[in-house]
mmCIF file with all atom_site columns, C-alpha atoms and ligand atoms in Angstrom:
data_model
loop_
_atom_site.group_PDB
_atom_site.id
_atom_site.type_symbol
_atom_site.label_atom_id
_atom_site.label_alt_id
_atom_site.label_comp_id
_atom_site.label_asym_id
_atom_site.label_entity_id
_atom_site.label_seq_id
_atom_site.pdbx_PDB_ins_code
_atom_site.Cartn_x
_atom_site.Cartn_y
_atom_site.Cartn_z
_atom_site.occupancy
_atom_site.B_iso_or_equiv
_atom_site.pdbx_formal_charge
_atom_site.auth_seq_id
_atom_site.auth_comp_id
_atom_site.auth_asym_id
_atom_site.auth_atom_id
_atom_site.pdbx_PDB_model_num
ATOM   1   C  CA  . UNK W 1 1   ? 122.996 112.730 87.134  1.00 0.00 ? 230 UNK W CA  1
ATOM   2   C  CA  . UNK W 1 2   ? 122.129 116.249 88.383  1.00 0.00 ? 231 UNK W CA  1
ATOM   3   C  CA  . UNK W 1 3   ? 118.605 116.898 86.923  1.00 0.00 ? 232 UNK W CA  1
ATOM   4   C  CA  . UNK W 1 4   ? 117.891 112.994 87.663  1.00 0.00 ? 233 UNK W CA  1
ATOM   5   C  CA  . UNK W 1 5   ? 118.836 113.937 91.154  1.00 0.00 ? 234 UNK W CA  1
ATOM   6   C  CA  . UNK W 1 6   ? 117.124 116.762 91.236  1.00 0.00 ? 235 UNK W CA  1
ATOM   7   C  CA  . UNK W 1 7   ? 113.930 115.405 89.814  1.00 0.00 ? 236 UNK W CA  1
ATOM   8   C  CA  . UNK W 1 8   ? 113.689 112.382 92.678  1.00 0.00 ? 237 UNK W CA  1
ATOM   9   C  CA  . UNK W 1 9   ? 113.895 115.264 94.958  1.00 0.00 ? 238 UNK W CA  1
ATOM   10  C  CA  . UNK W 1 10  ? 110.995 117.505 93.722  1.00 0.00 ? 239 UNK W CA  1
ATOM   11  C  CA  . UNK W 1 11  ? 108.675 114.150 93.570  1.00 0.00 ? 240 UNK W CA  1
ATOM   12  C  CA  . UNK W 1 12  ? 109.083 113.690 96.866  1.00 0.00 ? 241 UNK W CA  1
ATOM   13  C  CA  . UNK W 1 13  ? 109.153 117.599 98.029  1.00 0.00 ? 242 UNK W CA  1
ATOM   14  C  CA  . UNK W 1 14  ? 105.834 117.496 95.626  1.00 0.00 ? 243 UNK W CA  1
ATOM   15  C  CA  . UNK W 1 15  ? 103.811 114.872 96.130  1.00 0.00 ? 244 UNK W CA  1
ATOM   16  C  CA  . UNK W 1 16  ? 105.270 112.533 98.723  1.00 0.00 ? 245 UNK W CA  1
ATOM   17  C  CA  . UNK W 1 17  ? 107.740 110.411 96.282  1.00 0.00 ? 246 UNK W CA  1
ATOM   18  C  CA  . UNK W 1 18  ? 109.909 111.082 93.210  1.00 0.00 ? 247 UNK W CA  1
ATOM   19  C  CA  . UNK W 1 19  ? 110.743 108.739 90.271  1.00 0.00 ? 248 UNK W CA  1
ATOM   20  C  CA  . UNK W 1 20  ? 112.859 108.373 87.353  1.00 0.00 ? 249 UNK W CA  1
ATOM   21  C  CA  . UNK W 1 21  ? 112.984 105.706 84.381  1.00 0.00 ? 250 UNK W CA  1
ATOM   22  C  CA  . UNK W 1 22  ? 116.421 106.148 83.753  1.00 0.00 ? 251 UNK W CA  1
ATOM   23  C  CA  . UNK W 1 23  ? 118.460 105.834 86.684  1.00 0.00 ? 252 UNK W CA  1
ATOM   24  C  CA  . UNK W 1 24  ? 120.982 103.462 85.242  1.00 0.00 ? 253 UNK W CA  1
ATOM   25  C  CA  . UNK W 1 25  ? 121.857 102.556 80.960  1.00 0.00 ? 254 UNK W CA  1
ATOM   26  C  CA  . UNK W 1 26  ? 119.918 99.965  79.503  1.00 0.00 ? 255 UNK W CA  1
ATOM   27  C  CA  . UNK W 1 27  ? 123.265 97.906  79.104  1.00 0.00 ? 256 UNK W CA  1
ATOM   28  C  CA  . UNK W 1 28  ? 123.783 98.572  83.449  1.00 0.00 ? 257 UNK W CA  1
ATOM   29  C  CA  . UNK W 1 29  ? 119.958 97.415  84.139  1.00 0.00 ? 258 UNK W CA  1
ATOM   30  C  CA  . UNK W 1 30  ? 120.668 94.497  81.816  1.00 0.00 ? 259 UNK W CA  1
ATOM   31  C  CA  . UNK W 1 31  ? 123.905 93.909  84.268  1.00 0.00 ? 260 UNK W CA  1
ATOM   32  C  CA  . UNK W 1 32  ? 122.509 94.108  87.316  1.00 0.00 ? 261 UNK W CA  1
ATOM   33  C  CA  . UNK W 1 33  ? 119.648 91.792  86.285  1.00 0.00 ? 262 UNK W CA  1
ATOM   34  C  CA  . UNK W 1 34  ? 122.258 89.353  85.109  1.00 0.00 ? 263 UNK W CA  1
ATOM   35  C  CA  . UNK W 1 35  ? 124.287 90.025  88.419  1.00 0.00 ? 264 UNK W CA  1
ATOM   36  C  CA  . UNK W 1 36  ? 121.006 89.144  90.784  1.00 0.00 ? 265 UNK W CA  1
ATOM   37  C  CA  . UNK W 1 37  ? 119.710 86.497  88.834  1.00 0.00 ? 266 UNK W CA  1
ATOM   38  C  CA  . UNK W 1 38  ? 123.931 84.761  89.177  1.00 0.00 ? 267 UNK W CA  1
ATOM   39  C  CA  . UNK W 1 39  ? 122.923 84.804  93.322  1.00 0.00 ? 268 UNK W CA  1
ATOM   40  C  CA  . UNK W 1 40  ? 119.881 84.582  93.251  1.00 0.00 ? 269 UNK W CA  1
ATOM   41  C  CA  . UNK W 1 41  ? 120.704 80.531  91.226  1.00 0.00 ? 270 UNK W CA  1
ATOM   42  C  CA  . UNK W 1 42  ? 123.573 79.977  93.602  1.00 0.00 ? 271 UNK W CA  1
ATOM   43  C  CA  . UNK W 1 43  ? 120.643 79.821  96.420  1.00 0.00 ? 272 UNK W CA  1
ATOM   44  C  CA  . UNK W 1 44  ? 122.209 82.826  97.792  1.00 0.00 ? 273 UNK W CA  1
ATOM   45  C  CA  . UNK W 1 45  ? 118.387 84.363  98.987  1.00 0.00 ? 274 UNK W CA  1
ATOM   46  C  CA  . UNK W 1 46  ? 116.828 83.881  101.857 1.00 0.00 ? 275 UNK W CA  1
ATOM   47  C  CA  . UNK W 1 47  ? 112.956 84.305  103.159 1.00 0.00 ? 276 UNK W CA  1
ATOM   48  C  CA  . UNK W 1 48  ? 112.578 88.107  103.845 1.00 0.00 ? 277 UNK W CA  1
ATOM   49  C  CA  . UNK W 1 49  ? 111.850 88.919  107.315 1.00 0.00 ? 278 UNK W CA  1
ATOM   50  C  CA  . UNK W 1 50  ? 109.813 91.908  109.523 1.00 0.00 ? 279 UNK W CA  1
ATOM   51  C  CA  . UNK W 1 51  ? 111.371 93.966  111.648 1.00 0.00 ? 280 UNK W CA  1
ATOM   52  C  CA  . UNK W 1 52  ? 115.394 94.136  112.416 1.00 0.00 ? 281 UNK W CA  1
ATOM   53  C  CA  . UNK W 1 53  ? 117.183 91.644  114.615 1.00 0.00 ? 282 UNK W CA  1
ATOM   54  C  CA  . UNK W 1 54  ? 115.715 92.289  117.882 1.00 0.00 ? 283 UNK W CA  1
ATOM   55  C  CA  . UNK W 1 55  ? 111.953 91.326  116.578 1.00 0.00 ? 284 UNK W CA  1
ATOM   56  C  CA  . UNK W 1 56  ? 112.326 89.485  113.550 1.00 0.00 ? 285 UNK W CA  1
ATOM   57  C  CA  . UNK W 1 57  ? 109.304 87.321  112.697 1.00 0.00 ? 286 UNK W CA  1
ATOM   58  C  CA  . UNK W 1 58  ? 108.969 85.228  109.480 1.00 0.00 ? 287 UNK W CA  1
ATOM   59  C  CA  . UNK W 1 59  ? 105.515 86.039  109.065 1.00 0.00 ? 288 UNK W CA  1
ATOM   60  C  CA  . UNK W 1 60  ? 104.639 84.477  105.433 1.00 0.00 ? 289 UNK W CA  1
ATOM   61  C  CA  . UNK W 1 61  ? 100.989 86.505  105.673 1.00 0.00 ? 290 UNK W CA  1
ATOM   62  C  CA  . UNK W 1 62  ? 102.749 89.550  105.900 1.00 0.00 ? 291 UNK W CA  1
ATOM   63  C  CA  . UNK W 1 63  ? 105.725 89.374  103.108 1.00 0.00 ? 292 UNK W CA  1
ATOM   64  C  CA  . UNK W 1 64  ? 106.728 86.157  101.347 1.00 0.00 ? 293 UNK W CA  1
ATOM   65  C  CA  . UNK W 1 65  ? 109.347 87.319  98.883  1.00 0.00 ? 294 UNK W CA  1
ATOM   66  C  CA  . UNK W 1 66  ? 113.182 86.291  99.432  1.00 0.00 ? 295 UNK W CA  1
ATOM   67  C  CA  . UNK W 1 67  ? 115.893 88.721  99.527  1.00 0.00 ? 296 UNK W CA  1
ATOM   68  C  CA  . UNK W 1 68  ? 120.178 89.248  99.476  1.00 0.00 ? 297 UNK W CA  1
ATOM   69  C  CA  . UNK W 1 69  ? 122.263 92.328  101.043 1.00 0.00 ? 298 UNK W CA  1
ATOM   70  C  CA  . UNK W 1 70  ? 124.474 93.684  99.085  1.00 0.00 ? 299 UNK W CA  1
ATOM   71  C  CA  . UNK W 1 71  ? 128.016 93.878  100.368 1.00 0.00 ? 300 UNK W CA  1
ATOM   72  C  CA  . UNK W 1 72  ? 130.236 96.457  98.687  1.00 0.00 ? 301 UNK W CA  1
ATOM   73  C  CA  . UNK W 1 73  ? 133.120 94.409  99.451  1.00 0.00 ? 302 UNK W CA  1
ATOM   74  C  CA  . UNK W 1 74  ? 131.983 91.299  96.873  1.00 0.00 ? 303 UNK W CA  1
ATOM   75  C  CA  . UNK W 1 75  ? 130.180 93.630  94.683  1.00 0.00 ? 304 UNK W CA  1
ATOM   76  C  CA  . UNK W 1 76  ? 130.978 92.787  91.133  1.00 0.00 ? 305 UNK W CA  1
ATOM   77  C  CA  . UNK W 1 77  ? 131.205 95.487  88.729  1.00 0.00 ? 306 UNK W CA  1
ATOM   78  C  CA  . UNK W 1 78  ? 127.918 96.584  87.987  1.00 0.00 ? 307 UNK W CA  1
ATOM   79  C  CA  . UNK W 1 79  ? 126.417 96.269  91.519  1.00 0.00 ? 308 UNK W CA  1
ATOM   80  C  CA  . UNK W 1 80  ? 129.713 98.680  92.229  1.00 0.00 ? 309 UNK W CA  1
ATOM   81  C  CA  . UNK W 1 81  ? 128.597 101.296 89.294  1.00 0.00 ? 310 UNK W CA  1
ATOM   82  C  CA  . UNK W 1 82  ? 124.672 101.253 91.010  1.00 0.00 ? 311 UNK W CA  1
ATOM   83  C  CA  . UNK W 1 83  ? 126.220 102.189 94.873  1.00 0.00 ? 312 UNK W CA  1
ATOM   84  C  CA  . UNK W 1 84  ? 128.575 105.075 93.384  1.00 0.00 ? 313 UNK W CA  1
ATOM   85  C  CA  . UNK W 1 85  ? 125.410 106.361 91.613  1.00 0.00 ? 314 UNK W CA  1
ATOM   86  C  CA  . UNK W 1 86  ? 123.578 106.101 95.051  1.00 0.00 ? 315 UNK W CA  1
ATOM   87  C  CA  . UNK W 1 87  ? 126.949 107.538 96.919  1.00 0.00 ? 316 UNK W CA  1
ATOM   88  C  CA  . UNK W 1 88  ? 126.394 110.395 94.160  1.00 0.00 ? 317 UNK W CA  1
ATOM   89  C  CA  . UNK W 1 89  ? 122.810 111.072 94.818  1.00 0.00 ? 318 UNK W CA  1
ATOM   90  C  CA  . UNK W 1 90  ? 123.309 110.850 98.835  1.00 0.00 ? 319 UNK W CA  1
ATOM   91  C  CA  . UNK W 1 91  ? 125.991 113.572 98.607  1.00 0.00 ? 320 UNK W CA  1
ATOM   92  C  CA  . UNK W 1 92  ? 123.450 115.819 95.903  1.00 0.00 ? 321 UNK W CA  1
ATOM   93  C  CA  . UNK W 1 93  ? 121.090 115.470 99.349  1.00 0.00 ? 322 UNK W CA  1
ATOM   94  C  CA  . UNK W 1 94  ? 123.011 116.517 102.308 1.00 0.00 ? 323 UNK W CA  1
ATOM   95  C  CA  . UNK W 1 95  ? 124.647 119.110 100.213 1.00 0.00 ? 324 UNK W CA  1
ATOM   96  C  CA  . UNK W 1 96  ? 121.584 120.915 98.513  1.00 0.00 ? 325 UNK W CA  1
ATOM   97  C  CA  . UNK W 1 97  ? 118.901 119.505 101.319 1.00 0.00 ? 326 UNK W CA  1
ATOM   98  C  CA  . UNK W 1 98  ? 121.375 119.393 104.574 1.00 0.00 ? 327 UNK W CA  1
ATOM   99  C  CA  . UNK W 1 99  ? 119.712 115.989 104.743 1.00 0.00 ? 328 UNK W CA  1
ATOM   100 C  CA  . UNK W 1 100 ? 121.900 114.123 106.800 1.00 0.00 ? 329 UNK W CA  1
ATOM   101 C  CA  . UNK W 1 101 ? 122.331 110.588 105.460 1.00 0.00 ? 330 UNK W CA  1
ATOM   102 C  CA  . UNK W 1 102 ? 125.454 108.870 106.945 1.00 0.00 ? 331 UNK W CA  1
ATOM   103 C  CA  . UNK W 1 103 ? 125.231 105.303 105.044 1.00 0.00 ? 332 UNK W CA  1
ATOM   104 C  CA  . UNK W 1 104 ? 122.804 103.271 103.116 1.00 0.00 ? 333 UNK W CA  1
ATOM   105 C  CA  . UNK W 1 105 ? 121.928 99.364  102.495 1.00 0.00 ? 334 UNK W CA  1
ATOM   106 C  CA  . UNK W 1 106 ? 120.705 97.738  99.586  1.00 0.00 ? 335 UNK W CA  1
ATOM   107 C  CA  . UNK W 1 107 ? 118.953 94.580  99.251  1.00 0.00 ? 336 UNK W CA  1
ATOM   108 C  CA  . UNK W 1 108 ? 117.930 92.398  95.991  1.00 0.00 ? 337 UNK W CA  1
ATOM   109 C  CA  . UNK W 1 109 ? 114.425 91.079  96.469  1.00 0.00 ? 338 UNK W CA  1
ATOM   110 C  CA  . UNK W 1 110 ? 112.672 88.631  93.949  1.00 0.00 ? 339 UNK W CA  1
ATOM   111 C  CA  . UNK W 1 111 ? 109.180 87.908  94.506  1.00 0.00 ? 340 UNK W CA  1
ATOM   112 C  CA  . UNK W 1 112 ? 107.726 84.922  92.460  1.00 0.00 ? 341 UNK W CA  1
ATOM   113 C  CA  . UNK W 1 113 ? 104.579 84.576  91.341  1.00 0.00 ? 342 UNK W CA  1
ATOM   114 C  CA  . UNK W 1 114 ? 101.987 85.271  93.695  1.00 0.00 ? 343 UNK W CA  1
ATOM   115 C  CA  . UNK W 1 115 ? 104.245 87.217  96.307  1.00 0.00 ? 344 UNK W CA  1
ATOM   116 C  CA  . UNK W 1 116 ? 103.508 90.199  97.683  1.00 0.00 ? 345 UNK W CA  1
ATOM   117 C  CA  . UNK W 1 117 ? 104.181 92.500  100.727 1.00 0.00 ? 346 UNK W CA  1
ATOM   118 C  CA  . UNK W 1 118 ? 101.415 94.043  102.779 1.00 0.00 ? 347 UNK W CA  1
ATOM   119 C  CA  . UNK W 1 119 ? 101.395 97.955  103.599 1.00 0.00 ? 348 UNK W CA  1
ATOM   120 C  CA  . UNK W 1 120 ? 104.175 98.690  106.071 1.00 0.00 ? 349 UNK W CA  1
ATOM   121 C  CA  . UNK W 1 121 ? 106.241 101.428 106.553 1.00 0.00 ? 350 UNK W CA  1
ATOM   122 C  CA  . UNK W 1 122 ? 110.375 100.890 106.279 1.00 0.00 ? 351 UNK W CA  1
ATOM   123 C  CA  . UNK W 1 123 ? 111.344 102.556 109.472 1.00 0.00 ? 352 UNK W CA  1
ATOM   124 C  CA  . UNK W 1 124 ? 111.748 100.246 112.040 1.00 0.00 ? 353 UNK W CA  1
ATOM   125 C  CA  . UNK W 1 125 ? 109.940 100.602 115.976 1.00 0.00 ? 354 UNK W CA  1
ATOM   126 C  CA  . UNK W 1 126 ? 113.150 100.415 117.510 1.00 0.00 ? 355 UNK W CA  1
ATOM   127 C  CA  . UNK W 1 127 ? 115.564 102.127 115.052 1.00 0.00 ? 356 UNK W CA  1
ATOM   128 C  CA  . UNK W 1 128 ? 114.160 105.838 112.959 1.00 0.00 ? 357 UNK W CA  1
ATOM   129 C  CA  . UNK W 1 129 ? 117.743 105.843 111.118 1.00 0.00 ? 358 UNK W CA  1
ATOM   130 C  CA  . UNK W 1 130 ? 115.705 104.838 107.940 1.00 0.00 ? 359 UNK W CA  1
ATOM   131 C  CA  . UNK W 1 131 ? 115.276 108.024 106.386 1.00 0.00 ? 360 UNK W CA  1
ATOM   132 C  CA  . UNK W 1 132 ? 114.726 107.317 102.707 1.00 0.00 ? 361 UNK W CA  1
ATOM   133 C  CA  . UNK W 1 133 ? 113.668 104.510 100.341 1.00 0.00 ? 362 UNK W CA  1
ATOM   134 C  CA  . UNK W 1 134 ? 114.691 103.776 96.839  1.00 0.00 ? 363 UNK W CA  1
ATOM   135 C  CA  . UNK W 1 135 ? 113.610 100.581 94.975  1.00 0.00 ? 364 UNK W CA  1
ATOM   136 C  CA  . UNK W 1 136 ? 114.594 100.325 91.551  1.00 0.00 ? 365 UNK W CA  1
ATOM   137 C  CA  . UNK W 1 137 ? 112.863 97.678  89.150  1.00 0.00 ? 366 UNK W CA  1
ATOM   138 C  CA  . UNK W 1 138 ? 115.127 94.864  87.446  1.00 0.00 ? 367 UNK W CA  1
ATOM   139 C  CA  . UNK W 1 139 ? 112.639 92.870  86.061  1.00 0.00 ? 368 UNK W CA  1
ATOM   140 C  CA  . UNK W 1 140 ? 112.765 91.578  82.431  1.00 0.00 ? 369 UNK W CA  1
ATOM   141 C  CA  . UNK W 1 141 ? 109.533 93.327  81.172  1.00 0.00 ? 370 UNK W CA  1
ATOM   142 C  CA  . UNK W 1 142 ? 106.277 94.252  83.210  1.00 0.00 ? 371 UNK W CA  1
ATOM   143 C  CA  . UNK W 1 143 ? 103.120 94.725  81.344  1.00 0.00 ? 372 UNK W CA  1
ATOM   144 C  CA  . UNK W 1 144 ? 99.669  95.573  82.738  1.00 0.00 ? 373 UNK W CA  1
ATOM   145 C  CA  . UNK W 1 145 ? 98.200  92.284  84.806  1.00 0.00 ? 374 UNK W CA  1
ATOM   146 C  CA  . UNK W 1 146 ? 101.593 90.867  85.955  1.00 0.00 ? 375 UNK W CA  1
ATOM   147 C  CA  . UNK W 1 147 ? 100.676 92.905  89.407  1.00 0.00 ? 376 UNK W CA  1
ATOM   148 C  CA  . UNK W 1 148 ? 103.596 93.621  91.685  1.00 0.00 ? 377 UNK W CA  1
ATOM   149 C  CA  . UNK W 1 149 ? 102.428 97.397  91.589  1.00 0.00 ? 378 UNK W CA  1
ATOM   150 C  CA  . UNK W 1 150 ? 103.830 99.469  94.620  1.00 0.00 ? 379 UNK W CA  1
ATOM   151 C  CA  . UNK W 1 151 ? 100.894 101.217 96.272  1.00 0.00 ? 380 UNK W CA  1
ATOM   152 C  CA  . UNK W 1 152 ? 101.839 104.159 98.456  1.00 0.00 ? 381 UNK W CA  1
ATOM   153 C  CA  . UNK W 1 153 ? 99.538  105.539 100.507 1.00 0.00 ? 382 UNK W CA  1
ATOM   154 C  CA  . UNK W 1 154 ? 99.406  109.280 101.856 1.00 0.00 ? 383 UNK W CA  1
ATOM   155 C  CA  . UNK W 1 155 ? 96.349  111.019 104.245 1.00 0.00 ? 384 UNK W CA  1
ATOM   156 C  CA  . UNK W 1 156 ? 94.435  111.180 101.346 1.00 0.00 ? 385 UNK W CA  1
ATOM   157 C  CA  . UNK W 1 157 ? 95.294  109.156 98.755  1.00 0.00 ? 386 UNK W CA  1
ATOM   158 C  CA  . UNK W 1 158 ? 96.749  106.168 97.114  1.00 0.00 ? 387 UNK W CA  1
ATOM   159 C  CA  . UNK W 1 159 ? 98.993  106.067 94.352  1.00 0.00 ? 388 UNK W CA  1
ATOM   160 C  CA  . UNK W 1 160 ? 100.034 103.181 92.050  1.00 0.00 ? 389 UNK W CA  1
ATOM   161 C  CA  . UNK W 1 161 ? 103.477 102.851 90.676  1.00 0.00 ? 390 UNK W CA  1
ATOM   162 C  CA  . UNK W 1 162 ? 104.192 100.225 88.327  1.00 0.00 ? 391 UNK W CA  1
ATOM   163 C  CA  . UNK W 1 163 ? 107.566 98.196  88.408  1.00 0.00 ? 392 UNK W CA  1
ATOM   164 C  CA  . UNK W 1 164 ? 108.827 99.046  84.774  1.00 0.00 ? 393 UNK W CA  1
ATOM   165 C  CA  . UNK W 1 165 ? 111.773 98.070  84.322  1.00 0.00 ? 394 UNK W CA  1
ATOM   166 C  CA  . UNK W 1 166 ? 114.857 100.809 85.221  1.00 0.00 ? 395 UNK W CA  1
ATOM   167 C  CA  . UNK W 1 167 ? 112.246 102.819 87.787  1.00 0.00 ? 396 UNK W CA  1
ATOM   168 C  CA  . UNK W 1 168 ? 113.981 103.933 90.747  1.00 0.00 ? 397 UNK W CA  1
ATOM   169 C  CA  . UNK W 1 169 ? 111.313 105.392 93.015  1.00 0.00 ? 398 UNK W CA  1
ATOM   170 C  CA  . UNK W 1 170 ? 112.364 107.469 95.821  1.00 0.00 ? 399 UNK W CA  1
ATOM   171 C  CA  . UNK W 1 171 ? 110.156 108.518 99.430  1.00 0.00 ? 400 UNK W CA  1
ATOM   172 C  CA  . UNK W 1 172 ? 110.293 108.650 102.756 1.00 0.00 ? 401 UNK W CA  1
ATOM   173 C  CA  . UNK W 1 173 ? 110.637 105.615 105.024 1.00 0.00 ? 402 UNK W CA  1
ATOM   174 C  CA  . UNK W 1 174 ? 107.689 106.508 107.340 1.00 0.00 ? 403 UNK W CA  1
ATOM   175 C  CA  . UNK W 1 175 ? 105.398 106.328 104.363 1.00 0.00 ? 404 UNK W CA  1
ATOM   176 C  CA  . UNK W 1 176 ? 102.815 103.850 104.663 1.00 0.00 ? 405 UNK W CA  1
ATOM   177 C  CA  . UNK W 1 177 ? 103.097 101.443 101.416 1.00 0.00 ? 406 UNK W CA  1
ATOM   178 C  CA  . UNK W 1 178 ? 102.151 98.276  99.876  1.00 0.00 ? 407 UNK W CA  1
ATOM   179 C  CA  . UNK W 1 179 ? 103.543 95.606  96.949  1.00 0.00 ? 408 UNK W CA  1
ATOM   180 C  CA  . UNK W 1 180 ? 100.381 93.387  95.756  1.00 0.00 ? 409 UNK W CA  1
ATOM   181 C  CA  . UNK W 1 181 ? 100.542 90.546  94.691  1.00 0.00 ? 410 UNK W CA  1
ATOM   182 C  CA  . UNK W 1 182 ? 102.838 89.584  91.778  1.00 0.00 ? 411 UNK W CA  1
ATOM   183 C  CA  . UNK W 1 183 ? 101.531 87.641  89.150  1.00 0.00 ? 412 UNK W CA  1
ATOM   184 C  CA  . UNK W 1 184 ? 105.508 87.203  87.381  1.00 0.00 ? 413 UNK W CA  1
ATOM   185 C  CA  . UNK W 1 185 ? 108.956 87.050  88.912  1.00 0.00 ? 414 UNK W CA  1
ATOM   186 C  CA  . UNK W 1 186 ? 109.233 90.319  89.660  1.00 0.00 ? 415 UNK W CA  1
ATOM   187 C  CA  . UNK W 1 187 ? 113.084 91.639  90.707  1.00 0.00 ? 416 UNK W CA  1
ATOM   188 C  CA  . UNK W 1 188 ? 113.825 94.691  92.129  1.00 0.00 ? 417 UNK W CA  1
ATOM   189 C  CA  . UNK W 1 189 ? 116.950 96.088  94.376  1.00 0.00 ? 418 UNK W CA  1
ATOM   190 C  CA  . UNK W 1 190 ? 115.463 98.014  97.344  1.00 0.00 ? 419 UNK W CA  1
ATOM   191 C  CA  . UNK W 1 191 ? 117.530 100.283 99.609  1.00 0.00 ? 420 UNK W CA  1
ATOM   192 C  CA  . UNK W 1 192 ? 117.505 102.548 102.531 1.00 0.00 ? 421 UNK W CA  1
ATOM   193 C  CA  . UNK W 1 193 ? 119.444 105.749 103.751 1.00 0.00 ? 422 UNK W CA  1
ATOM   194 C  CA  . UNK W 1 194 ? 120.260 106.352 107.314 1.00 0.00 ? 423 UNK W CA  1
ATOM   195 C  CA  . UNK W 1 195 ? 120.684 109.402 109.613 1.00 0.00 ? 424 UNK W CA  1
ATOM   196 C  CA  . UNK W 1 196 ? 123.589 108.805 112.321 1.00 0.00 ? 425 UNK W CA  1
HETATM 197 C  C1  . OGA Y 2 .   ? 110.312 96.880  100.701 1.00 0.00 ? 683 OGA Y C1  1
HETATM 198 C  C2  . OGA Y 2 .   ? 109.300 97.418  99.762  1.00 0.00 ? 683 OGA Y C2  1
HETATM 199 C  C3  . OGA Y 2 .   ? 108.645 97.981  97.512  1.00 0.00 ? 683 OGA Y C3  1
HETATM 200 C  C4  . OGA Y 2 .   ? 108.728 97.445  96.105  1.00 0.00 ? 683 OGA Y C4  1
HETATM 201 O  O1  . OGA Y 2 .   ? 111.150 96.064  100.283 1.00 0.00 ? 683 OGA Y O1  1
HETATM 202 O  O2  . OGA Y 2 .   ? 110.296 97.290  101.874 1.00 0.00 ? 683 OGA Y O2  1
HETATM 203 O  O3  . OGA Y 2 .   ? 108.383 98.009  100.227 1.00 0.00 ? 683 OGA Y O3  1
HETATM 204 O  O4  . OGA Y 2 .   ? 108.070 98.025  95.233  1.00 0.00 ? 683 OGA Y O4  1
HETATM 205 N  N1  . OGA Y 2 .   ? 109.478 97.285  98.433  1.00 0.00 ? 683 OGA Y N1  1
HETATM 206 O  O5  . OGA Y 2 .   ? 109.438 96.465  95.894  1.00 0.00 ? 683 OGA Y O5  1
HETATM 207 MN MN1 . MN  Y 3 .   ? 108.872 98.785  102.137 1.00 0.00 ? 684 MN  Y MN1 1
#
């Protein structure tokens, strides 16, 4: 996992985010698709929110896709294999960048057709322990027109990543960004890592 590491880590040193296609096998991604998909049918989603616990607003303009925490202690298998590959990429960091990270949380999100999540920044008003984003793509397919790109947005530019399946896509929390509208199911497993 070294060089796939390594190369999140220049992206983002680079040009403000990193990204890899093959963060996990193709017989993992099919796992973990098979693994949200399970929870997602046993109603175990619920409306994604802004803002932690001390603001949260439901605001349906804003975000309107539906999300699950993972918990390591009933993570099956796979979801298991995905946070020791995260565990092994958050020690690569504070070793080789002194960066800090104490913990991280993941979340499944699906948004169905014509969901979306206006540009917002992951770092909370109340909270900077948000450091860095990852959101990896567990779709089935994505071809050009299904939508659900991730726009992220630096001083002067934007730039357009599509949700391909098995992308993990790495930046910093405080970076302004943006999912438009989806035009399929699109599935995805979005995390965060936190200082102290
Ligand atoms: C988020 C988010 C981006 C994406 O969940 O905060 O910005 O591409 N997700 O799913
Ligand atoms: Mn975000």
């Amino acid at each position: 996992m070294f060089e796939t590491y390594e190369t999140l880590i220049h992206g983002l040193l680079e040009k403000g985010f990193g990204s890899v296609d093959h963060w996990l096998s193709s017989e993992e991604l099919v796992g973990l698709r098979k693994s949200l998909l399970l929870r997602y049918n046993d109603d175990l989603f619920h409306s994604a929110g802004i803002g932690n616990k001390d603001n949260l607003q439901m605001i349906k303009k804003i975000r309107n896709d539906h999300i699950y925490w993972l918990d390591a202690a009933i993570a099956n298998p796979c979801e298991k294999e995905f946070l020791q590959k995260v565990q092994g990429f958050v020690n690569h960091l504070n070793q080789t960048c002194f960066a800090g990270i104490h913990n991280f949380e993941f979340q499944y999100a699906v948004y169905e057709k014509g969901s979306f999540y206006k540009k917002h920044v992951d770092r909370f008003m109340n909270d900077n322990k948000r450091q860095f984003s990852l959101v990896f793509y567990l779709s089935e397919a994505w071809n050009p027109g299904d939508g659900g790109e991730l726009l992220l947005y630096s001083d002067d530019m934007t730039t357009t990543i599509q949700p391909i399946p098995g992308r993990m896509v790495f930046f910093r929390s405080d970076l302004p960004h943006e999912v438009v509208t989806s035009n399929i199911q699109r599935l995805s497993l979005t995390g965060w890592m936190k200082s102290i």
